[in-house]
Coordinates of C-alpha atoms in Angstrom, one line a residue:
X1 CA 102.2 90.8 90.0
X2 CA 101.9 87.2 91.2
X3 CA 105.2 85.5 90.6
X4 CA 104.8 82.2 92.3
X5 CA 102.1 80.1 94.0
X6 CA 103.1 77.2 96.2
X7 CA 100.5 74.8 97.7
X8 CA 101.0 71.9 100.0
X9 CA 98.5 69.5 101.5
X10 CA 95.4 71.3 100.3
X11 CA 92.5 69.0 99.3
X12 CA 93.9 67.0 96.3
X13 CA 97.2 68.9 96.1
X14 CA 100.2 67.2 97.7
X15 CA 103.0 69.5 96.7
X16 CA 102.7 72.1 93.9
X17 CA 104.6 75.2 92.8
X18 CA 103.6 77.4 89.9
X19 CA 105.6 80.3 88.5
X20 CA 103.8 83.0 86.6
X21 CA 104.9 85.5 84.0
X22 CA 103.3 88.9 83.3
X23 CA 100.7 89.1 80.5
X24 CA 98.0 86.5 80.0
X25 CA 98.2 83.1 81.6
X26 CA 95.5 80.4 81.2
X27 CA 94.7 77.3 83.2
X28 CA 92.8 74.5 81.5
X29 CA 91.9 71.0 82.3
X30 CA 89.0 68.6 82.3
X31 CA 86.1 69.2 84.7
X32 CA 86.9 68.0 88.2
X33 CA 90.7 68.2 87.7
X34 CA 91.1 70.7 90.5
X35 CA 90.8 74.2 89.0
X36 CA 88.6 75.4 91.8
X37 CA 91.1 74.1 94.3
X38 CA 93.8 76.4 92.9
X39 CA 91.5 79.4 93.2
X40 CA 90.5 78.4 96.7
X41 CA 94.1 78.1 97.6
X42 CA 95.0 81.5 96.2
X43 CA 92.0 83.0 98.0
X44 CA 93.3 81.5 101.3
X45 CA 96.7 83.1 100.8
X46 CA 94.9 86.4 100.1
X47 CA 93.1 86.4 103.4
X48 CA 89.9 84.5 102.7
X49 CA 88.1 82.7 105.5
X50 CA 89.8 79.5 106.4
X51 CA 88.1 76.1 106.3
X52 CA 89.4 72.9 107.9
X53 CA 87.9 71.0 104.9
X54 CA 90.7 72.4 102.8
X55 CA 93.4 70.3 104.6
X56 CA 94.4 67.2 102.7
X57 CA 93.1 64.0 104.3
X58 CA 95.8 62.6 106.6
X59 CA 97.6 65.9 107.1
X60 CA 97.6 68.1 110.2
X61 CA 97.8 71.2 108.2
X62 CA 97.9 72.7 104.7
X63 CA 99.8 75.7 103.5
X64 CA 99.7 78.2 100.6
X65 CA 102.3 80.8 99.7
X66 CA 101.8 83.5 97.1
X67 CA 104.8 85.6 96.1
X68 CA 104.3 89.0 94.5
X69 CA 106.7 91.4 92.8
X70 CA 105.3 94.8 93.9
X71 CA 106.5 98.2 93.1
X72 CA 108.0 100.2 96.0
X73 CA 105.2 102.8 95.5
X74 CA 102.3 100.4 95.6
X75 CA 99.7 101.1 98.4
X76 CA 100.4 97.7 100.1
X77 CA 103.8 99.2 101.2
X78 CA 101.9 101.8 103.2
X79 CA 99.6 99.2 104.7
X80 CA 102.7 97.2 105.8
X81 CA 104.3 100.4 107.2
X82 CA 101.1 101.2 109.2
X83 CA 101.0 97.7 110.6
X84 CA 104.7 97.8 111.6
X85 CA 105.6 94.9 109.3
X86 CA 109.2 95.3 108.2
X87 CA 109.6 94.6 104.5
X88 CA 112.4 96.2 102.4
X89 CA 111.0 98.3 99.6
X90 CA 112.8 96.2 97.0
X91 CA 111.9 92.9 98.5
X92 CA 109.1 90.7 97.0
X93 CA 106.0 90.2 99.2
X94 CA 105.4 86.6 100.4
X95 CA 101.9 86.1 101.7
X96 CA 101.6 82.7 103.5
X97 CA 98.6 81.1 105.1
X98 CA 98.7 77.9 107.2
X99 CA 95.4 76.1 107.6
X100 CA 95.2 73.7 110.5
X101 CA 93.0 70.6 110.4
X102 CA 91.2 71.9 113.5
X103 CA 90.0 75.0 111.6
X104 CA 92.6 77.4 113.0
X105 CA 94.7 79.5 110.6
X106 CA 97.9 81.5 110.8
X107 CA 99.0 84.3 108.5
X108 CA 102.4 85.5 107.6
X109 CA 104.0 88.2 105.5
X110 CA 107.6 87.5 104.7
X111 CA 107.7 85.1 107.6
X112 CA 106.4 87.7 110.0
X113 CA 103.1 86.9 111.8
X114 CA 100.2 89.1 110.9
X115 CA 96.5 89.1 111.4
X116 CA 94.1 87.5 108.9
X117 CA 92.4 90.9 108.4
X118 CA 95.7 92.5 107.4
X119 CA 96.4 89.7 105.0
X120 CA 92.9 90.3 103.5
X121 CA 93.6 94.0 103.1
X122 CA 96.9 93.2 101.4
X123 CA 95.3 90.6 99.2
X124 CA 92.5 93.0 98.1
X125 CA 95.2 95.4 96.9
X126 CA 97.1 92.8 95.0
X127 CA 94.6 90.5 93.3
X128 CA 91.0 90.7 92.1
X129 CA 89.3 87.3 91.5
X130 CA 86.2 87.5 89.2
X131 CA 83.8 84.9 88.1
X132 CA 80.2 84.3 87.3
X133 CA 79.3 84.3 91.0
X134 CA 82.0 86.6 92.2
X135 CA 81.4 90.2 91.3
X136 CA 83.1 91.9 94.3
X137 CA 84.4 94.7 92.1
X138 CA 80.8 95.5 91.1
X139 CA 78.9 94.9 94.3
X140 CA 79.9 97.9 96.4
X141 CA 78.8 101.3 95.1
X142 CA 81.8 102.8 96.9
X143 CA 83.9 100.8 94.5
X144 CA 81.9 102.1 91.6
X145 CA 82.7 105.6 92.6
X146 CA 86.4 104.8 92.9
X147 CA 86.4 103.1 89.5
X148 CA 84.7 106.0 87.8
X149 CA 87.2 108.4 89.4
X150 CA 90.1 106.3 88.2
X151 CA 88.6 106.1 84.7
X152 CA 88.2 109.9 84.6
X153 CA 91.6 110.5 86.2
X154 CA 89.9 112.6 88.9
X155 CA 92.3 111.7 91.7
X156 CA 93.6 115.3 92.1
X157 CA 90.0 116.6 92.1
X158 CA 89.0 114.1 94.7
X159 CA 92.0 115.0 96.9
X160 CA 91.0 118.7 96.6
X161 CA 87.4 117.9 97.7
X162 CA 88.7 115.8 100.6
X163 CA 90.9 118.7 101.7
X164 CA 88.1 121.2 101.4
X165 CA 85.8 118.9 103.4
X166 CA 88.5 118.6 106.1
X167 CA 88.9 122.4 106.2
X168 CA 85.1 122.9 106.4
X169 CA 84.7 120.3 109.2
X170 CA 87.6 121.9 111.1
X171 CA 86.0 125.3 110.8
X172 CA 82.6 123.8 112.0
X173 CA 84.3 122.2 115.0
X174 CA 86.0 125.5 115.9
X175 CA 82.6 127.3 115.6
X176 CA 80.8 124.7 117.7
X177 CA 83.5 124.7 120.4
X178 CA 83.4 128.5 120.7
X179 CA 79.7 128.5 120.7
X180 CA 79.7 125.9 123.5
X181 CA 82.2 128.0 125.5
X182 CA 80.1 131.1 125.1
X183 CA 77.0 129.3 126.2
X184 CA 78.7 127.8 129.2
X185 CA 80.3 131.2 130.1
X186 CA 76.9 133.0 129.7
X187 CA 75.3 130.6 132.2
X188 CA 78.0 131.4 134.8
X189 CA 78.3 135.1 133.9
X190 CA 76.7 136.4 137.1
X191 CA 78.7 134.1 139.2
X192 CA 81.9 135.0 137.4
X193 CA 81.4 138.7 137.7
X194 CA 80.5 138.5 141.4
X195 CA 83.5 136.2 142.1
X196 CA 85.9 138.3 140.0
X197 CA 84.7 141.5 141.9
X198 CA 85.3 139.7 145.2
X199 CA 88.7 138.5 144.3
X200 CA 89.7 141.9 142.8
X201 CA 88.6 143.6 146.0
X202 CA 90.6 141.0 148.0
X203 CA 93.6 141.5 145.7
X204 CA 95.4 138.3 146.7
X205 CA 99.1 137.9 145.9
X206 CA 101.2 134.7 145.5
X207 CA 103.1 134.0 148.7
X208 CA 100.9 136.4 150.8
X209 CA 99.5 133.6 153.1
X210 CA 103.0 132.6 154.2
X211 CA 104.1 136.1 154.8
X212 CA 101.0 137.0 156.9
X213 CA 101.3 133.8 158.9
X214 CA 104.9 134.5 159.7
X215 CA 104.0 138.1 160.7
X216 CA 101.2 136.9 162.9
X217 CA 103.4 134.5 164.6
X218 CA 106.0 137.2 165.3
X219 CA 103.4 139.6 166.6
X220 CA 101.9 137.0 168.9
X221 CA 105.3 136.3 170.3
X222 CA 105.9 140.1 170.8
X223 CA 102.5 140.3 172.5
X224 CA 103.5 137.6 175.0
X225 CA 106.9 139.4 175.7
X226 CA 105.2 142.8 176.2
X227 CA 102.8 141.2 178.7
X228 CA 105.7 139.8 180.7
X229 CA 107.6 143.1 180.6
X230 CA 104.5 144.9 181.9
X231 CA 104.3 142.5 184.8
X232 CA 108.0 143.1 185.6
X233 CA 107.5 146.9 185.5
X234 CA 104.4 146.6 187.7
X235 CA 106.5 144.6 190.2
X236 CA 109.4 147.1 190.3
X237 CA 107.5 150.3 189.8
X238 CA 104.0 149.7 191.1
X239 CA 102.4 150.2 194.5
X240 CA 103.8 146.9 195.7
X241 CA 107.3 147.7 194.6
X242 CA 110.0 146.5 197.2
X243 CA 112.3 149.4 196.3
X244 CA 110.8 152.1 198.7
X245 CA 110.7 149.6 201.6
X246 CA 114.3 148.5 201.0
X247 CA 115.4 152.2 200.7
X248 CA 113.7 153.0 204.1
X249 CA 115.3 150.0 205.7
X250 CA 118.7 151.1 204.5
X251 CA 118.2 154.7 205.9
X252 CA 117.3 153.3 209.3
X253 CA 120.3 151.0 209.4
X254 CA 122.6 153.7 208.3
X255 CA 121.5 155.8 211.3
X256 CA 122.2 152.9 213.6
X257 CA 125.6 152.1 212.2
X258 CA 127.4 154.8 214.2
X259 CA 126.0 153.4 217.4
X260 CA 127.5 149.9 216.7
X261 CA 130.7 150.5 214.7
X262 CA 131.8 147.5 212.6
X263 CA 128.5 145.7 212.8
X264 CA 126.2 147.1 210.0
X265 CA 128.7 148.5 207.5
X266 CA 128.8 145.4 205.2
X267 CA 125.0 144.9 205.4
X268 CA 124.4 148.5 204.4
X269 CA 126.8 148.2 201.5
X270 CA 124.9 145.1 200.1
X271 CA 121.6 146.8 200.6
X272 CA 122.9 149.9 198.7
X273 CA 124.1 147.6 195.9
X274 CA 120.7 145.9 195.8
X275 CA 118.9 149.2 195.5
X276 CA 121.3 150.2 192.7
X277 CA 120.7 146.9 190.8
X278 CA 116.9 147.2 191.2
X279 CA 117.0 150.7 189.9
X280 CA 119.1 149.6 186.9
X281 CA 116.7 146.7 186.2
X282 CA 113.8 149.2 186.5
X283 CA 115.5 151.4 183.9
X284 CA 116.2 148.5 181.6
X285 CA 112.6 147.3 181.8
X286 CA 111.3 150.7 181.0
X287 CA 113.6 150.9 177.9
X288 CA 112.6 147.4 176.8
X289 CA 108.9 148.3 177.1
X290 CA 109.6 151.4 175.0
X291 CA 111.6 149.4 172.4
X292 CA 109.1 146.6 172.0
X293 CA 106.0 148.7 171.7
X294 CA 103.3 146.2 170.6
X295 CA 100.5 147.3 168.2
X296 CA 97.5 145.2 168.9
X297 CA 95.6 146.7 166.0
X298 CA 98.3 145.5 163.6
X299 CA 97.9 141.9 164.8
X300 CA 94.1 142.3 164.4
X301 CA 94.5 143.6 160.9
X302 CA 97.0 140.8 160.0
X303 CA 94.7 138.1 161.3
X304 CA 91.7 139.5 159.5
X305 CA 93.6 139.6 156.2
X306 CA 94.9 136.0 156.7
X307 CA 91.5 134.6 157.7
X308 CA 89.9 136.4 154.7
X309 CA 92.4 134.8 152.3
X310 CA 91.9 131.4 153.7
X311 CA 88.1 131.7 153.6
X312 CA 88.3 132.7 149.9
X313 CA 90.5 129.7 149.2
X314 CA 87.9 127.4 150.8
X315 CA 85.1 129.1 149.0
X316 CA 86.7 128.7 145.5
X317 CA 88.3 125.3 146.3
X318 CA 91.9 126.4 145.5
X319 CA 94.9 127.1 147.6
X320 CA 95.4 130.6 148.8
X321 CA 98.5 131.0 146.5
X322 CA 96.3 130.1 143.5
X323 CA 93.7 132.8 144.3
X324 CA 95.6 135.4 142.2
X325 CA 95.8 133.1 139.2
X326 CA 92.1 132.3 139.6
X327 CA 91.3 136.0 139.6
X328 CA 93.2 136.4 136.3
X329 CA 91.4 133.3 134.9
X330 CA 88.0 134.7 135.8
X331 CA 88.9 138.0 134.3
X332 CA 90.0 136.2 131.1
X333 CA 86.7 134.3 131.0
X334 CA 84.7 137.5 131.4
X335 CA 86.8 139.1 128.7
X336 CA 86.3 136.1 126.4
X337 CA 82.6 136.3 127.1
X338 CA 82.5 140.0 126.2
X339 CA 84.6 139.4 123.1
X340 CA 82.9 136.1 122.3
X341 CA 80.2 137.5 120.1
X342 CA 82.6 139.3 117.8
X343 CA 84.8 136.2 117.5
X344 CA 81.7 134.0 117.0
X345 CA 80.8 136.1 114.1
X346 CA 84.2 135.7 112.6
X347 CA 84.1 131.9 113.1
X348 CA 80.7 131.7 111.5
X349 CA 82.0 133.6 108.5
X350 CA 85.0 131.3 108.3
X351 CA 82.8 128.2 108.4
X352 CA 80.5 129.6 105.8
X353 CA 83.4 130.4 103.5
X354 CA 84.8 126.9 104.0
X355 CA 81.5 125.4 103.2
X356 CA 81.1 127.6 100.0
X357 CA 84.6 126.5 98.9
X358 CA 83.7 122.8 99.5
X359 CA 80.4 123.1 97.7
X360 CA 82.1 124.6 94.7
X361 CA 84.8 121.9 94.7
X362 CA 82.2 119.2 95.2
X363 CA 80.0 120.6 92.4
X364 CA 83.0 120.8 90.0
X365 CA 83.9 117.2 90.9
X366 CA 80.3 116.1 90.4
X367 CA 80.3 117.7 86.9
X368 CA 83.5 116.0 86.0
X369 CA 82.1 112.7 87.2
X370 CA 79.1 113.1 85.0
X371 CA 81.3 113.7 82.0
X372 CA 83.5 110.7 83.0
X373 CA 80.4 108.6 83.4
X374 CA 79.2 109.3 79.9
X375 CA 82.7 108.4 78.5
X376 CA 82.8 105.2 80.6
X377 CA 79.3 104.2 79.4
X378 CA 80.4 104.8 75.8
X379 CA 83.7 102.8 76.3
X380 CA 81.8 99.8 77.8
X381 CA 79.1 99.9 75.2
X382 CA 81.7 99.6 72.5
X383 CA 82.8 96.3 74.0
X384 CA 79.3 94.8 74.5
X385 CA 78.2 93.7 70.9
X386 CA 81.2 91.4 70.5
X387 CA 80.4 89.8 73.9
X388 CA 76.9 89.0 72.7
X389 CA 75.4 91.8 74.7
X390 CA 74.5 93.9 71.7
X391 CA 71.0 94.8 73.0
X392 CA 72.2 95.6 76.5
X393 CA 72.8 99.1 78.0
X394 CA 75.4 100.0 80.5
X395 CA 74.5 102.9 82.7
X396 CA 76.6 104.8 85.3
X397 CA 73.9 106.1 87.6
X398 CA 74.9 109.3 89.5
X399 CA 72.8 111.0 92.1
X400 CA 73.7 114.2 93.8
X401 CA 72.6 115.2 97.3
X402 CA 74.0 118.6 98.4
X403 CA 72.9 117.8 102.0
X404 CA 75.0 114.6 102.1
X405 CA 78.4 116.2 102.1
X406 CA 81.3 113.9 102.6
X407 CA 85.1 113.7 102.0
X408 CA 84.3 112.0 98.7
X409 CA 81.9 114.6 97.5
X410 CA 78.1 114.7 97.1
X411 CA 77.7 111.9 94.6
X412 CA 76.4 108.3 94.9
X413 CA 77.6 106.2 92.0
X414 CA 76.1 102.9 91.0
X415 CA 76.6 100.7 87.9
X416 CA 73.3 99.8 86.3
X417 CA 72.4 97.7 83.3
X418 CA 69.5 97.0 81.0
X419 CA 69.9 93.6 79.5
X420 CA 67.1 93.8 76.9
X421 CA 65.1 96.7 75.4
X422 CA 61.8 97.2 77.3
X423 CA 63.1 95.9 80.5
X424 CA 63.8 98.1 83.5
X425 CA 67.4 99.1 84.2
X426 CA 68.7 98.3 87.6
X427 CA 71.8 97.6 89.7
X428 CA 74.2 95.3 87.8
X429 CA 74.3 92.7 90.5
X430 CA 70.5 92.3 90.6
X431 CA 69.7 92.5 86.9
X432 CA 72.6 90.6 85.1
X433 CA 72.7 86.8 85.1
X434 CA 75.9 85.0 86.0
X435 CA 77.2 84.8 82.4
X436 CA 76.1 88.4 81.6
X437 CA 77.7 89.7 84.8
X438 CA 81.1 88.2 83.9
X439 CA 80.9 89.7 80.4
X440 CA 79.8 93.1 81.7
X441 CA 82.7 92.9 84.1
X442 CA 85.1 92.1 81.3
X443 CA 83.9 95.0 79.2
X444 CA 84.2 97.3 82.2
X445 CA 87.7 96.1 82.9
X446 CA 88.7 96.6 79.3
X447 CA 87.3 100.1 79.4
X448 CA 89.2 100.9 82.5
X449 CA 92.4 99.3 81.1
X450 CA 94.9 99.5 84.0
X451 CA 93.0 102.2 85.9
X452 CA 91.5 101.2 89.2
X453 CA 92.8 97.6 88.9
X454 CA 95.0 95.5 91.1
X455 CA 98.3 94.3 89.6
X456 CA 96.7 90.9 89.0
X457 CA 93.3 90.0 87.7
X458 CA 91.9 86.4 87.9
X459 CA 88.9 85.4 85.8
X460 CA 87.3 82.2 86.7
X461 CA 85.4 80.6 83.7
X462 CA 83.9 83.8 82.6
X463 CA 83.5 82.2 79.1
X464 CA 81.1 79.5 80.4
X465 CA 78.1 79.1 78.2
X466 CA 79.5 81.0 75.2
X467 CA 81.5 79.8 72.2
X468 CA 82.7 80.7 68.8
X469 CA 82.9 84.4 68.1
X470 CA 81.9 85.4 71.7
X471 CA 84.6 83.2 73.2
X472 CA 87.1 84.7 70.7
X473 CA 86.0 88.2 71.7
X474 CA 86.5 87.3 75.4
X475 CA 90.0 86.0 74.6
X476 CA 90.8 89.2 72.6
X477 CA 89.7 91.4 75.5
X478 CA 91.6 89.4 78.1
X479 CA 94.7 89.7 75.9
X480 CA 94.2 93.5 75.7
X481 CA 93.8 93.7 79.5
X482 CA 97.0 91.7 79.9
X483 CA 99.0 94.5 78.2
X484 CA 98.5 96.6 81.3
X485 CA 98.1 94.1 84.2
X486 CA 98.8 90.5 84.8
X487 CA 95.8 88.3 83.9
X488 CA 95.1 84.7 84.9
X489 CA 92.2 83.0 83.4
X490 CA 90.6 79.6 84.2
X491 CA 88.9 78.7 80.9
X492 CA 87.1 76.0 78.9
X493 CA 87.3 78.0 75.7
X494 CA 90.1 77.2 73.3
X495 CA 89.7 80.6 71.7
X496 CA 90.7 82.1 75.0
X497 CA 93.4 79.7 75.8
X498 CA 95.1 80.2 72.4
X499 CA 95.8 83.8 73.2
X500 CA 97.8 83.1 76.4
X501 CA 101.5 83.7 76.8
X502 CA 101.5 80.9 79.4
X503 CA 99.3 77.8 79.3
X504 CA 99.0 75.5 82.4
X505 CA 97.4 72.1 82.3
X506 CA 95.5 71.0 85.5
X507 CA 95.2 67.3 85.7
X508 CA 94.2 64.7 88.3
X509 CA 96.0 61.3 88.7
X510 CA 96.9 58.7 91.3
X511 CA 100.1 58.9 93.4
X512 CA 102.3 56.1 94.5
X513 CA 100.1 55.5 97.5
X514 CA 97.0 55.2 95.5
X515 CA 95.6 58.6 96.4
X516 CA 94.2 61.1 93.9
X517 CA 96.4 64.2 93.4
X518 CA 96.1 67.3 91.3
X519 CA 99.0 68.4 89.3
X520 CA 99.7 71.6 87.3
X521 CA 102.2 71.7 84.4
X522 CA 103.3 74.5 82.1
X523 CA 102.9 73.1 78.6
X524 CA 105.3 73.4 75.7
X525 CA 104.1 74.2 72.2
X526 CA 103.3 70.6 71.3
X527 CA 101.5 69.8 74.5
X528 CA 99.6 73.0 74.2
X529 CA 98.5 72.1 70.6
X530 CA 97.2 68.7 72.0
X531 CA 95.3 70.4 74.8
X532 CA 93.6 72.9 72.5
X533 CA 92.7 70.0 70.2
X534 CA 91.1 68.2 73.2
X535 CA 89.2 71.4 74.1
X536 CA 87.9 71.6 70.6
X537 CA 86.9 67.9 70.0
X538 CA 86.6 66.3 73.4
X539 CA 88.2 63.1 74.6
X540 CA 88.8 61.7 71.0
X541 CA 91.4 64.1 69.4
X542 CA 91.2 64.2 65.7
X543 CA 93.5 65.5 63.0
X544 CA 90.9 68.1 62.2
X545 CA 90.9 69.2 65.8
X546 CA 94.7 69.5 65.7
X547 CA 94.6 71.5 62.6
X548 CA 92.0 73.8 64.1
X549 CA 94.1 74.2 67.2
X550 CA 97.1 75.0 65.1
X551 CA 95.1 77.7 63.3
X552 CA 94.0 79.2 66.6
X553 CA 97.6 79.3 67.8
X554 CA 98.7 80.9 64.6
X555 CA 96.2 83.7 65.3

């Protein structure tokens, strides 16, 4: 509930702090005293659009602070949590709005800067302000549905429908995604099959490219060595080999050695050693050729395999090492395509089952809403005669459209009224006049009791244009409402004011500087008696008015 309202430098208000209790509080005062300023100030703190004209003349800025005592389970706590505003669960909420004279505003919650939109969201959860020209709770048909659900205590049914709707939509998304995948796969089926067959025939393996490249390099080196060995063998063993010529030379010199003793022995020895070395080299080369036998076909096969893998990598735009995984992926896609029709049938059945479950839940909720609507109509109609609306009809109009499935069901709910017999019923905001609208609203709020209401309700002069028994009936119903929620009422009716637990007097007077200021004071019993007497008789208060005021207070 609203605990405290502090205002500074707003229009005619210099400095002002009002503390409120629970139950019914009324604010009265002569016309022009500043009652509308109080409501404008409260609206500013609740996130209403700012206006530079609100700043008191001569001030750079005005400020309004509204302090609320809010249960730890109230929805505003969730809003604050989502917005990362750190407020302890047991801490009161302090909504503050600063209005600059240049039109800019700043918003705070417990001295933490927030957006004006968040402040408005919080304010909408904390306070409803209603008057002859402010029927926000009755304008939006979405609000009508919520109010009807609250009246019928259908929250669990609504949550069940919401969950069924979510399950159905999830099943529909899965079905559509699978259908899309099948359609896309079907368009590429021929390409997939040809590509998969090609990769299966190629049978690539991870790491194969590196292994083949290394083998190719080794074989190319071996090929080069084999060529050099063949050249060496040709030199030593071929037709142009020097060995036969050197052997012949050695034989001739050996024959001559006996003719010239001591001259050729050393030469012959060296030539013999050279022949032995060449013969050994020849043997070693022959063995090396045998040991390094080079298979040119193996190199050719290796190169063909390596080049085929690299060509496939370029064709499918992946690395050679990823070809094996691509082959598996293509096989999976083909398998999914082959199994897709069976799975599609399962998903279609699941989506149909989810839709059937939703339709049953939405149908049950719709039936419950119709029953709640009749009960709400009866509850509101009970209140209308005393509010001088005895010929009016209150109608909860419900239309069902099974093709308009939503998380809230299949119903559109709208509050309609017929103000006089023979006239056409229509939406309450279009048919009811200002005074009628406020009384319809009051009757609706009484019927709802504390269901679907914010913790604080503010009624702005909803008793305008009525008096006597009707004003007393309004006061009675405001008092009943105040048993469940906090009610603040700006009123001109003494019958309403007399039922309040707190009575504030709004007055206008000059300050020390000669400026006009608005003040608000909580009245004691005697002051309250005088104010009620003034409201009954006007400026000249008579003893008869005081007696009538005393009778009103006595109940």
